[in-house]
mmCIF file of C-alpha atoms and ligand atoms in Angstrom:
data_model
loop_
_atom_site.group_PDB
_atom_site.id
_atom_site.type_symbol
_atom_site.label_atom_id
_atom_site.label_comp_id
_atom_site.label_asym_id
_atom_site.label_seq_id
_atom_site.Cartn_x
_atom_site.Cartn_y
_atom_site.Cartn_z
ATOM 1 C CA MET A 1 0.000 0.000 0.000
ATOM 2 C CA THR A 2 1.380 3.410 -0.909
ATOM 3 C CA ASP A 3 0.624 6.917 0.384
ATOM 4 C CA GLU A 4 -0.839 7.573 -3.028
ATOM 5 C CA GLU A 5 -3.340 4.704 -2.866
ATOM 6 C CA ILE A 6 -4.676 5.594 0.547
ATOM 7 C CA LEU A 7 -4.953 9.287 -0.368
ATOM 8 C CA GLN A 8 -6.826 8.366 -3.525
ATOM 9 C CA LEU A 9 -9.397 6.442 -1.471
ATOM 10 C CA LEU A 10 -9.802 9.280 1.031
ATOM 11 C CA ARG A 11 -10.228 11.777 -1.807
ATOM 12 C CA GLU A 12 -12.992 9.688 -3.369
ATOM 13 C CA SER A 13 -15.182 10.608 -0.401
ATOM 14 C CA PRO A 14 -14.173 14.169 0.419
ATOM 15 C CA SER A 15 -16.826 14.894 3.025
ATOM 16 C CA ALA A 16 -17.683 11.445 4.389
ATOM 17 C CA PHE A 17 -15.647 9.235 6.702
ATOM 18 C CA LEU A 18 -14.184 6.030 5.331
ATOM 19 C CA SER A 19 -13.936 3.201 7.832
ATOM 20 C CA GLY A 20 -10.602 1.569 8.607
ATOM 21 C CA GLU A 21 -12.227 -1.733 7.769
ATOM 22 C CA GLU A 22 -13.241 -0.608 4.296
ATOM 23 C CA ILE A 23 -9.799 0.817 3.560
ATOM 24 C CA SER A 24 -8.103 -2.373 4.739
ATOM 25 C CA HIS A 25 -10.538 -4.441 2.651
ATOM 26 C CA ARG A 26 -10.085 -2.379 -0.521
ATOM 27 C CA LEU A 27 -6.302 -2.166 -0.284
ATOM 28 C CA LYS A 28 -5.978 -5.735 1.009
ATOM 29 C CA VAL A 29 -3.901 -4.834 4.080
ATOM 30 C CA SER A 30 -4.442 -5.063 7.851
ATOM 31 C CA ARG A 31 -6.117 -2.274 9.827
ATOM 32 C CA THR A 32 -2.868 -1.769 11.753
ATOM 33 C CA ALA A 33 -1.081 -1.173 8.441
ATOM 34 C CA VAL A 34 -3.737 1.408 7.526
ATOM 35 C CA TRP A 35 -3.260 3.166 10.863
ATOM 36 C CA LYS A 36 0.526 3.237 10.402
ATOM 37 C CA ARG A 37 0.127 4.773 6.935
ATOM 38 C CA ILE A 38 -2.303 7.391 8.274
ATOM 39 C CA THR A 39 0.242 8.314 10.971
ATOM 40 C CA HIS A 40 2.900 8.654 8.282
ATOM 41 C CA LEU A 41 0.660 10.878 6.132
ATOM 42 C CA ARG A 42 -0.087 13.080 9.132
ATOM 43 C CA ALA A 43 3.652 13.473 9.710
ATOM 44 C CA LEU A 44 3.896 14.701 6.104
ATOM 45 C CA GLY A 45 1.317 17.387 6.904
ATOM 46 C CA TYR A 46 -1.954 15.796 5.749
ATOM 47 C CA GLU A 47 -4.771 16.686 8.144
ATOM 48 C CA ILE A 48 -6.714 13.474 8.602
ATOM 49 C CA GLU A 49 -9.567 13.329 11.068
ATOM 50 C CA ALA A 50 -9.960 9.974 12.808
ATOM 51 C CA SER A 51 -13.030 8.721 14.666
ATOM 52 C CA THR A 52 -13.203 5.318 16.350
ATOM 53 C CA ARG A 53 -16.759 4.838 15.133
ATOM 54 C CA SER A 54 -16.662 6.297 11.639
ATOM 55 C CA GLY A 55 -13.074 5.944 10.386
ATOM 56 C CA TYR A 56 -10.953 8.499 8.538
ATOM 57 C CA ARG A 57 -11.572 11.719 6.647
ATOM 58 C CA LEU A 58 -9.109 13.889 4.735
ATOM 59 C CA VAL A 59 -9.557 17.483 5.883
ATOM 60 C CA ASN A 60 -6.582 19.244 4.338
ATOM 61 C CA SER A 61 -3.596 18.480 2.120
ATOM 62 C CA PRO A 62 -0.199 20.165 2.475
ATOM 63 C CA ASP A 63 1.550 21.868 -0.449
ATOM 64 C CA LEU A 64 3.870 18.952 -1.100
ATOM 65 C CA LEU A 65 5.659 18.409 -4.380
ATOM 66 C CA ALA A 66 4.928 14.683 -4.338
ATOM 67 C CA PRO A 67 3.961 13.169 -7.708
ATOM 68 C CA TRP A 68 0.449 12.307 -6.499
ATOM 69 C CA GLU A 69 -0.098 15.998 -5.685
ATOM 70 C CA VAL A 70 1.591 17.420 -8.787
ATOM 71 C CA GLN A 71 0.707 15.045 -11.598
ATOM 72 C CA PRO A 72 -3.070 15.593 -11.579
ATOM 73 C CA LEU A 73 -2.320 19.288 -12.285
ATOM 74 C CA LEU A 74 0.157 18.777 -15.122
ATOM 75 C CA LYS A 75 -0.673 20.008 -18.603
ATOM 76 C CA THR A 76 2.538 18.755 -20.187
ATOM 77 C CA LYS A 77 2.966 15.813 -22.535
ATOM 78 C CA LYS A 78 6.422 14.750 -21.422
ATOM 79 C CA MET A 79 7.990 17.049 -18.825
ATOM 80 C CA GLY A 80 7.349 15.693 -15.363
ATOM 81 C CA ARG A 81 5.224 12.773 -16.481
ATOM 82 C CA LYS A 82 7.695 10.736 -14.457
ATOM 83 C CA ILE A 83 8.730 12.368 -11.188
ATOM 84 C CA HIS A 84 11.406 10.996 -8.844
ATOM 85 C CA TYR A 85 10.422 12.545 -5.513
ATOM 86 C CA PHE A 86 12.472 12.752 -2.306
ATOM 87 C CA GLN A 87 12.074 14.361 1.109
ATOM 88 C CA THR A 88 15.723 15.276 1.003
ATOM 89 C CA LEU A 89 18.730 14.788 -1.294
ATOM 90 C CA ASP A 90 22.299 16.025 -1.528
ATOM 91 C CA SER A 91 21.457 17.650 -4.859
ATOM 92 C CA THR A 92 18.747 16.993 -7.435
ATOM 93 C CA ASN A 93 21.366 17.460 -10.182
ATOM 94 C CA SER A 94 23.567 14.696 -8.788
ATOM 95 C CA LYS A 95 20.578 12.353 -8.468
ATOM 96 C CA ALA A 96 19.326 13.155 -11.978
ATOM 97 C CA TYR A 97 22.824 12.589 -13.391
ATOM 98 C CA GLN A 98 22.906 9.107 -11.863
ATOM 99 C CA LEU A 99 19.413 8.328 -13.148
ATOM 100 C CA ALA A 100 20.334 9.545 -16.635
ATOM 101 C CA LEU A 101 23.493 7.382 -16.634
ATOM 102 C CA ASN A 102 21.180 4.475 -15.844
ATOM 103 C CA GLY A 103 18.940 5.253 -18.803
ATOM 104 C CA ALA A 104 16.292 7.661 -17.461
ATOM 105 C CA GLU A 105 14.381 9.228 -20.327
ATOM 106 C CA GLU A 106 13.958 12.761 -21.580
ATOM 107 C CA GLY A 107 11.434 14.682 -19.507
ATOM 108 C CA GLU A 108 11.964 12.708 -16.296
ATOM 109 C CA VAL A 109 12.230 15.043 -13.343
ATOM 110 C CA VAL A 110 13.870 14.857 -9.919
ATOM 111 C CA ILE A 111 12.268 16.893 -7.156
ATOM 112 C CA THR A 112 13.162 17.180 -3.516
ATOM 113 C CA GLU A 113 11.734 19.093 -0.563
ATOM 114 C CA SER A 114 15.225 20.074 0.602
ATOM 115 C CA GLN A 115 18.860 19.746 -0.442
ATOM 116 C CA GLU A 116 21.749 19.113 1.897
ATOM 117 C CA LYS A 117 24.370 20.071 -0.673
ATOM 118 C CA GLY A 118 22.420 22.156 -3.168
ATOM 119 C CA ARG A 119 24.910 23.198 -5.832
ATOM 120 C CA GLY A 120 25.535 26.447 -7.647
ATOM 121 C CA ARG A 121 28.169 26.872 -10.356
ATOM 122 C CA LEU A 122 31.904 26.676 -9.648
ATOM 123 C CA GLU A 123 31.501 24.714 -6.396
ATOM 124 C CA ARG A 124 29.235 27.364 -4.923
ATOM 125 C CA GLN A 125 26.283 26.419 -2.743
ATOM 126 C CA TRP A 126 22.562 26.826 -3.264
ATOM 127 C CA PHE A 127 20.690 27.473 -0.038
ATOM 128 C CA SER A 128 17.881 24.876 -0.002
ATOM 129 C CA PRO A 129 15.770 24.770 3.192
ATOM 130 C CA PRO A 130 12.823 22.319 3.406
ATOM 131 C CA PHE A 131 9.241 22.760 2.196
ATOM 132 C CA LEU A 132 9.545 26.382 1.075
ATOM 133 C CA ASN A 133 10.975 26.480 -2.413
ATOM 134 C CA LEU A 134 11.468 24.527 -5.581
ATOM 135 C CA TYR A 135 14.516 22.383 -6.302
ATOM 136 C CA LEU A 136 14.268 20.362 -9.451
ATOM 137 C CA SER A 137 16.327 18.797 -12.215
ATOM 138 C CA VAL A 138 15.039 17.829 -15.621
ATOM 139 C CA ILE A 139 16.709 15.226 -17.814
ATOM 140 C CA LEU A 140 16.980 16.255 -21.469
ATOM 141 C CA ARG A 141 18.463 14.347 -24.391
ATOM 142 C CA PRO A 142 18.693 16.916 -27.212
ATOM 143 C CA LYS A 143 20.333 15.900 -30.468
ATOM 144 C CA ILE A 144 22.642 18.909 -30.650
ATOM 145 C CA PRO A 145 26.428 19.336 -30.686
ATOM 146 C CA PRO A 146 28.035 19.972 -27.262
ATOM 147 C CA HIS A 147 29.004 23.592 -28.086
ATOM 148 C CA GLN A 148 25.273 24.443 -28.231
ATOM 149 C CA ALA A 149 24.589 23.185 -24.708
ATOM 150 C CA SER A 150 24.727 26.728 -23.274
ATOM 151 C CA LEU A 151 21.666 27.508 -25.351
ATOM 152 C CA ILE A 152 19.763 25.064 -23.145
ATOM 153 C CA THR A 153 20.637 27.292 -20.178
ATOM 154 C CA LEU A 154 19.355 30.342 -22.044
ATOM 155 C CA MET A 155 16.214 28.452 -23.080
ATOM 156 C CA ALA A 156 15.567 27.375 -19.494
ATOM 157 C CA ALA A 157 16.167 30.903 -18.196
ATOM 158 C CA VAL A 158 13.498 32.196 -20.603
ATOM 159 C CA ALA A 159 11.059 29.475 -19.484
ATOM 160 C CA ALA A 160 11.715 30.142 -15.788
ATOM 161 C CA ALA A 161 11.399 33.903 -16.304
ATOM 162 C CA ASP A 162 8.033 33.396 -18.025
ATOM 163 C CA ALA A 163 6.728 31.190 -15.203
ATOM 164 C CA ILE A 164 7.908 33.753 -12.635
ATOM 165 C CA GLN A 165 6.232 36.551 -14.561
ATOM 166 C CA LYS A 166 2.946 34.629 -14.840
ATOM 167 C CA PHE A 167 2.937 34.007 -11.104
ATOM 168 C CA SER A 168 4.118 37.357 -9.834
ATOM 169 C CA GLY A 169 2.808 39.751 -12.440
ATOM 170 C CA PHE A 170 6.251 41.398 -12.369
ATOM 171 C CA LEU A 171 8.752 41.435 -15.200
ATOM 172 C CA PRO A 172 11.832 39.454 -14.160
ATOM 173 C CA LEU A 173 15.224 40.251 -15.615
ATOM 174 C CA ILE A 174 17.636 37.538 -16.734
ATOM 175 C CA LYS A 175 21.249 38.131 -15.740
ATOM 176 C CA TRP A 176 23.857 36.375 -17.862
ATOM 177 C CA PRO A 177 24.226 33.484 -17.799
ATOM 178 C CA ASN A 178 21.818 31.923 -15.359
ATOM 179 C CA ASP A 179 20.238 34.213 -12.771
ATOM 180 C CA ILE A 180 16.675 35.428 -12.696
ATOM 181 C CA LEU A 181 16.200 38.684 -10.856
ATOM 182 C CA LEU A 182 13.240 40.547 -9.436
ATOM 183 C CA ARG A 183 14.004 44.072 -8.271
ATOM 184 C CA ASP A 184 17.702 43.358 -8.902
ATOM 185 C CA ARG A 185 17.658 40.417 -6.484
ATOM 186 C CA LYS A 186 18.104 36.779 -7.335
ATOM 187 C CA VAL A 187 14.871 34.796 -7.219
ATOM 188 C CA ALA A 188 16.066 31.786 -9.217
ATOM 189 C CA GLY A 189 19.269 30.166 -10.452
ATOM 190 C CA LEU A 190 20.047 27.523 -13.032
ATOM 191 C CA LEU A 191 22.752 24.897 -13.119
ATOM 192 C CA ASN A 192 23.174 22.862 -16.279
ATOM 193 C CA GLU A 193 25.453 19.896 -16.501
ATOM 194 C CA ILE A 194 26.152 17.911 -19.626
ATOM 195 C CA HIS A 195 27.383 14.440 -20.314
ATOM 196 C CA SER A 196 28.825 14.286 -23.789
ATOM 197 C CA GLU A 197 31.530 13.049 -26.123
ATOM 198 C CA THR A 198 33.335 15.206 -28.709
ATOM 199 C CA ASP A 199 30.441 15.636 -31.114
ATOM 200 C CA ARG A 200 27.416 14.268 -29.314
ATOM 201 C CA ILE A 201 25.497 15.085 -26.162
ATOM 202 C CA HIS A 202 24.314 12.067 -24.176
ATOM 203 C CA PHE A 203 22.177 14.118 -21.838
ATOM 204 C CA VAL A 204 21.772 17.496 -20.183
ATOM 205 C CA ILE A 205 20.722 17.906 -16.575
ATOM 206 C CA LEU A 206 18.801 21.107 -16.232
ATOM 207 C CA GLY A 207 18.846 22.144 -12.571
ATOM 208 C CA ILE A 208 16.536 24.913 -11.428
ATOM 209 C CA GLY A 209 16.136 26.448 -8.001
ATOM 210 C CA VAL A 210 13.364 28.988 -7.428
ATOM 211 C CA ASN A 211 12.798 30.807 -4.135
ATOM 212 C CA LEU A 212 9.065 30.682 -3.558
ATOM 213 C CA ASN A 213 7.957 30.997 0.074
ATOM 214 C CA MET A 214 11.117 32.086 1.813
ATOM 215 C CA GLY A 215 10.836 35.136 4.072
ATOM 216 C CA GLU A 216 13.645 37.692 4.090
ATOM 217 C CA LYS A 217 15.050 36.660 7.457
ATOM 218 C CA MET A 218 15.272 33.029 6.399
ATOM 219 C CA PHE A 219 18.140 33.746 3.992
ATOM 220 C CA PRO A 220 21.654 33.455 5.417
ATOM 221 C CA LYS A 221 23.059 36.926 6.160
ATOM 222 C CA GLU A 222 25.620 36.869 3.338
ATOM 223 C CA ILE A 223 23.035 36.426 0.593
ATOM 224 C CA ARG A 224 20.138 38.362 2.163
ATOM 225 C CA PRO A 225 20.885 41.656 0.376
ATOM 226 C CA MET A 226 21.113 39.921 -3.032
ATOM 227 C CA ALA A 227 18.261 37.406 -2.802
ATOM 228 C CA THR A 228 14.491 37.443 -2.851
ATOM 229 C CA SER A 229 11.520 35.090 -3.172
ATOM 230 C CA LEU A 230 8.185 35.252 -4.944
ATOM 231 C CA MET A 231 6.475 35.527 -1.570
ATOM 232 C CA ILE A 232 8.596 38.543 -0.590
ATOM 233 C CA GLU A 233 7.807 40.243 -3.902
ATOM 234 C CA THR A 234 4.084 39.441 -4.117
ATOM 235 C CA ARG A 235 3.338 39.378 -0.362
ATOM 236 C CA GLN A 236 1.409 36.201 -0.938
ATOM 237 C CA THR A 237 2.077 32.573 -0.207
ATOM 238 C CA ILE A 238 2.783 30.776 -3.459
ATOM 239 C CA SER A 239 1.294 27.374 -4.208
ATOM 240 C CA ARG A 240 4.445 25.426 -4.934
ATOM 241 C CA LYS A 241 2.697 22.720 -6.907
ATOM 242 C CA ALA A 242 0.863 25.249 -9.059
ATOM 243 C CA PHE A 243 4.164 27.020 -9.741
ATOM 244 C CA LEU A 244 5.843 23.740 -10.628
ATOM 245 C CA GLN A 245 3.026 22.909 -13.025
ATOM 246 C CA SER A 246 3.462 26.266 -14.742
ATOM 247 C CA LEU A 247 7.266 25.977 -14.902
ATOM 248 C CA LEU A 248 7.137 22.521 -16.490
ATOM 249 C CA LEU A 249 4.644 23.765 -19.059
ATOM 250 C CA GLN A 250 6.885 26.715 -19.982
ATOM 251 C CA LEU A 251 9.911 24.421 -20.203
ATOM 252 C CA GLU A 252 8.105 22.038 -22.515
ATOM 253 C CA LYS A 253 6.984 24.923 -24.700
ATOM 254 C CA TRP A 254 10.407 26.614 -24.969
ATOM 255 C CA TYR A 255 12.283 23.339 -25.400
ATOM 256 C CA ALA A 256 10.008 22.425 -28.327
ATOM 257 C CA ILE A 257 10.633 25.864 -29.854
ATOM 258 C CA PHE A 258 14.394 25.371 -29.430
ATOM 259 C CA LEU A 259 14.334 21.939 -31.079
ATOM 260 C CA LYS A 260 12.106 23.016 -33.972
ATOM 261 C CA GLN A 261 13.270 26.544 -34.652
ATOM 262 C CA GLY A 262 16.829 26.573 -33.325
ATOM 263 C CA SER A 263 18.829 29.211 -31.571
ATOM 264 C CA THR A 264 17.539 32.417 -33.227
ATOM 265 C CA VAL A 265 14.147 32.437 -31.511
ATOM 266 C CA ILE A 266 15.665 31.489 -28.168
ATOM 267 C CA LEU A 267 18.312 34.193 -28.410
ATOM 268 C CA LYS A 268 15.712 36.795 -29.260
ATOM 269 C CA ALA A 269 13.517 35.755 -26.327
ATOM 270 C CA TRP A 270 16.549 35.771 -24.038
ATOM 271 C CA ARG A 271 17.721 39.208 -25.232
ATOM 272 C CA ASP A 272 14.233 40.643 -24.660
ATOM 273 C CA ARG A 273 14.302 39.459 -21.063
ATOM 274 C CA ALA A 274 17.950 40.266 -20.319
ATOM 275 C CA GLN A 275 18.329 43.803 -21.669
ATOM 276 C CA ILE A 276 22.060 43.417 -21.519
ATOM 277 C CA LYS A 277 23.049 45.223 -24.730
ATOM 278 C CA GLY A 278 24.988 48.397 -24.071
ATOM 279 C CA ARG A 279 25.205 47.949 -20.297
ATOM 280 C CA ARG A 280 28.461 48.527 -18.457
ATOM 281 C CA VAL A 281 29.510 45.351 -16.709
ATOM 282 C CA LYS A 282 32.335 43.863 -14.707
ATOM 283 C CA VAL A 283 33.106 40.332 -15.855
ATOM 284 C CA ILE A 284 34.837 37.734 -13.715
ATOM 285 C CA SER A 285 35.941 34.696 -15.692
ATOM 286 C CA PHE A 286 38.465 32.033 -14.663
ATOM 287 C CA GLY A 287 40.152 34.413 -12.189
ATOM 288 C CA GLU A 288 40.388 37.307 -14.655
ATOM 289 C CA ILE A 289 38.448 40.551 -14.394
ATOM 290 C CA TRP A 290 37.412 42.903 -17.199
ATOM 291 C CA VAL A 291 35.240 45.977 -17.221
ATOM 292 C CA GLY A 292 33.470 47.075 -20.351
ATOM 293 C CA MET A 293 30.263 47.214 -22.306
ATOM 294 C CA ALA A 294 28.146 44.143 -22.970
ATOM 295 C CA VAL A 295 27.599 43.979 -26.715
ATOM 296 C CA ASP A 296 25.444 40.849 -26.957
ATOM 297 C CA VAL A 297 25.375 37.092 -26.480
ATOM 298 C CA ASP A 298 26.403 35.039 -29.513
ATOM 299 C CA SER A 299 24.689 32.008 -31.011
ATOM 300 C CA ASP A 300 26.433 29.699 -28.523
ATOM 301 C CA GLY A 301 25.363 31.739 -25.534
ATOM 302 C CA ALA A 302 28.777 33.353 -24.932
ATOM 303 C CA LEU A 303 28.901 36.961 -23.765
ATOM 304 C CA ILE A 304 30.527 39.456 -26.128
ATOM 305 C CA LEU A 305 32.232 42.221 -24.236
ATOM 306 C CA GLU A 306 33.842 45.408 -25.503
ATOM 307 C CA THR A 307 36.592 46.208 -23.039
ATOM 308 C CA GLU A 308 37.538 49.763 -22.069
ATOM 309 C CA ASP A 309 40.442 49.765 -24.518
ATOM 310 C CA GLY A 310 38.046 48.941 -27.351
ATOM 311 C CA ARG A 311 38.880 45.233 -27.770
ATOM 312 C CA ARG A 312 36.201 42.594 -28.136
ATOM 313 C CA LYS A 313 36.241 39.567 -25.854
ATOM 314 C CA ARG A 314 34.156 36.435 -26.008
ATOM 315 C CA VAL A 315 33.347 35.175 -22.508
ATOM 316 C CA VAL A 316 32.211 31.554 -22.432
ATOM 317 C CA ALA A 317 31.729 31.200 -18.671
ATOM 318 C CA GLY A 318 31.848 33.474 -15.678
ATOM 319 C CA ASP A 319 29.865 35.995 -13.682
ATOM 320 C CA ILE A 320 28.922 39.579 -14.336
ATOM 321 C CA GLU A 321 28.122 42.526 -12.143
ATOM 322 C CA TYR A 322 26.223 45.486 -13.505
ATOM 323 C CA LYS A 323 27.976 48.808 -13.105
ATOM 324 C CA GLU A 324 24.719 50.727 -13.491
ATOM 325 C CA LYS A 325 20.972 50.103 -13.268
ATOM 326 C CA VAL A 326 18.702 49.433 -16.269
ATOM 327 C CA LYS A 327 17.501 52.678 -17.836
ATOM 328 C CA SER A 328 13.710 52.659 -17.912
HETATM 329 C C1 BT5 B 401 23.254 29.198 -9.431
HETATM 330 O O1 BT5 B 401 24.606 29.155 -9.216
HETATM 331 O O2 BT5 B 401 22.569 30.174 -9.385
HETATM 332 C C2 BT5 B 401 22.665 27.845 -9.723
HETATM 333 C C3 BT5 B 401 21.671 27.407 -8.695
HETATM 334 C C4 BT5 B 401 21.012 26.123 -9.081
HETATM 335 C C5 BT5 B 401 20.248 25.516 -7.967
HETATM 336 C C6 BT5 B 401 19.481 24.308 -8.410
HETATM 337 S S1 BT5 B 401 18.405 23.723 -7.179
HETATM 338 C C7 BT5 B 401 18.098 22.276 -8.062
HETATM 339 C C8 BT5 B 401 19.415 21.884 -8.725
HETATM 340 N N1 BT5 B 401 20.180 21.006 -7.879
HETATM 341 C C9 BT5 B 401 21.321 21.586 -7.453
HETATM 342 O O3 BT5 B 401 22.150 21.057 -6.689
HETATM 343 N N2 BT5 B 401 21.417 22.833 -7.979
HETATM 344 C C10 BT5 B 401 20.295 23.117 -8.861
HETATM 345 P P1 BT5 B 401 25.531 30.446 -9.062
HETATM 346 O O4 BT5 B 401 25.308 31.368 -10.207
HETATM 347 O O5 BT5 B 401 26.880 29.882 -8.851
HETATM 348 O O6 BT5 B 401 24.995 31.144 -7.773
HETATM 349 C C11 BT5 B 401 25.295 30.689 -6.485
HETATM 350 C C12 BT5 B 401 25.306 31.891 -5.559
HETATM 351 O O7 BT5 B 401 23.963 32.377 -5.387
HETATM 352 C C13 BT5 B 401 25.798 31.556 -4.154
HETATM 353 O O8 BT5 B 401 27.203 31.683 -4.064
HETATM 354 C C14 BT5 B 401 25.067 32.604 -3.297
HETATM 355 O O9 BT5 B 401 25.747 33.854 -3.366
HETATM 356 C C15 BT5 B 401 23.735 32.785 -4.041
HETATM 357 N N3 BT5 B 401 22.683 31.912 -3.472
HETATM 358 C C16 BT5 B 401 22.776 30.730 -2.852
HETATM 359 N N4 BT5 B 401 21.576 30.231 -2.530
HETATM 360 C C17 BT5 B 401 20.669 31.143 -2.951
HETATM 361 C C18 BT5 B 401 19.258 31.209 -2.924
HETATM 362 N N5 BT5 B 401 18.496 30.241 -2.415
HETATM 363 N N6 BT5 B 401 18.664 32.309 -3.469
HETATM 364 C C19 BT5 B 401 19.387 33.313 -4.015
HETATM 365 N N7 BT5 B 401 20.735 33.303 -4.067
HETATM 366 C C20 BT5 B 401 21.370 32.229 -3.560
#
């Protein structure tokens, strides 16, 4: 008997009680096993009323990202149709990588309620406390050459920005290469990892972290001034499963556009949401620092910078800081 099966039975009779005897009969398990499962579900946050005479009744469900909560809401064909769900993990990217090595298919998703070693780029950490945010990794198997893999990051940033805009009503800004900002603060980050050989990608792990219901004081002090959440911005609690549903739908849409129409459409969508052209930036890349004007991103997702002495540089990986705010 699974959590899913017992919840399904309780949901069939939303207002009436269902006796322990009937549940045990229908699921072919003992009444003690039913009771143990109910205790487990309560520990997960399900409010289940119990009466010795009448049985059990589901009063309220928590906003869990479990497949049985999320999948009935999904409008996607492929993305998230198979969800690997965990209460906690080191990192969803590491788990997804292992699953992909073992043959997991495109569109399979790893979701966890918290990460013990949530990863950013370059060995940095992603703060991942339980039950508040979204930590997910999507397995993709695009038939593209490895040098185009950065475009998947840009594609995912566009999809995440669109989901954030739909939910908040505010226009997020993408910061090269992988941050999504609201009011100049980071609300989401992306970490893509690829497994490839010289001319062929085996798979891409698309890792996305979105701050949803974190209050300001919950962030560690060092990142507090640079970070935000959708709840902070909208002053409303966000339904995590509804957000996840929307994000997966946007990802499916933008990934299909990328596969069918190639980089041009993705780059245009990314440029529209990044407004990077002509901005003065400081670039930190492999220990080197340059200051200059951002000219554009090229068709492989690299940043083109015009340095102060007028030379053009192509930056494949790194971080940028804006030297001035966006002119509105
Ligand atoms: C990123 O790295 O922004 C990529 C974050 C990807 C996280 C997801 S969660 C699911 C999946 N599984 C993983 O293990 N990771 C992915 P980077 O650009 O290197 O930014 C990291 C920096 O952002 C840190 O050094 C902090 O300064 C800041 N930071 C850490 N946690 C944050 C948070 N929750 N919100 C905003 N900023 C944060």
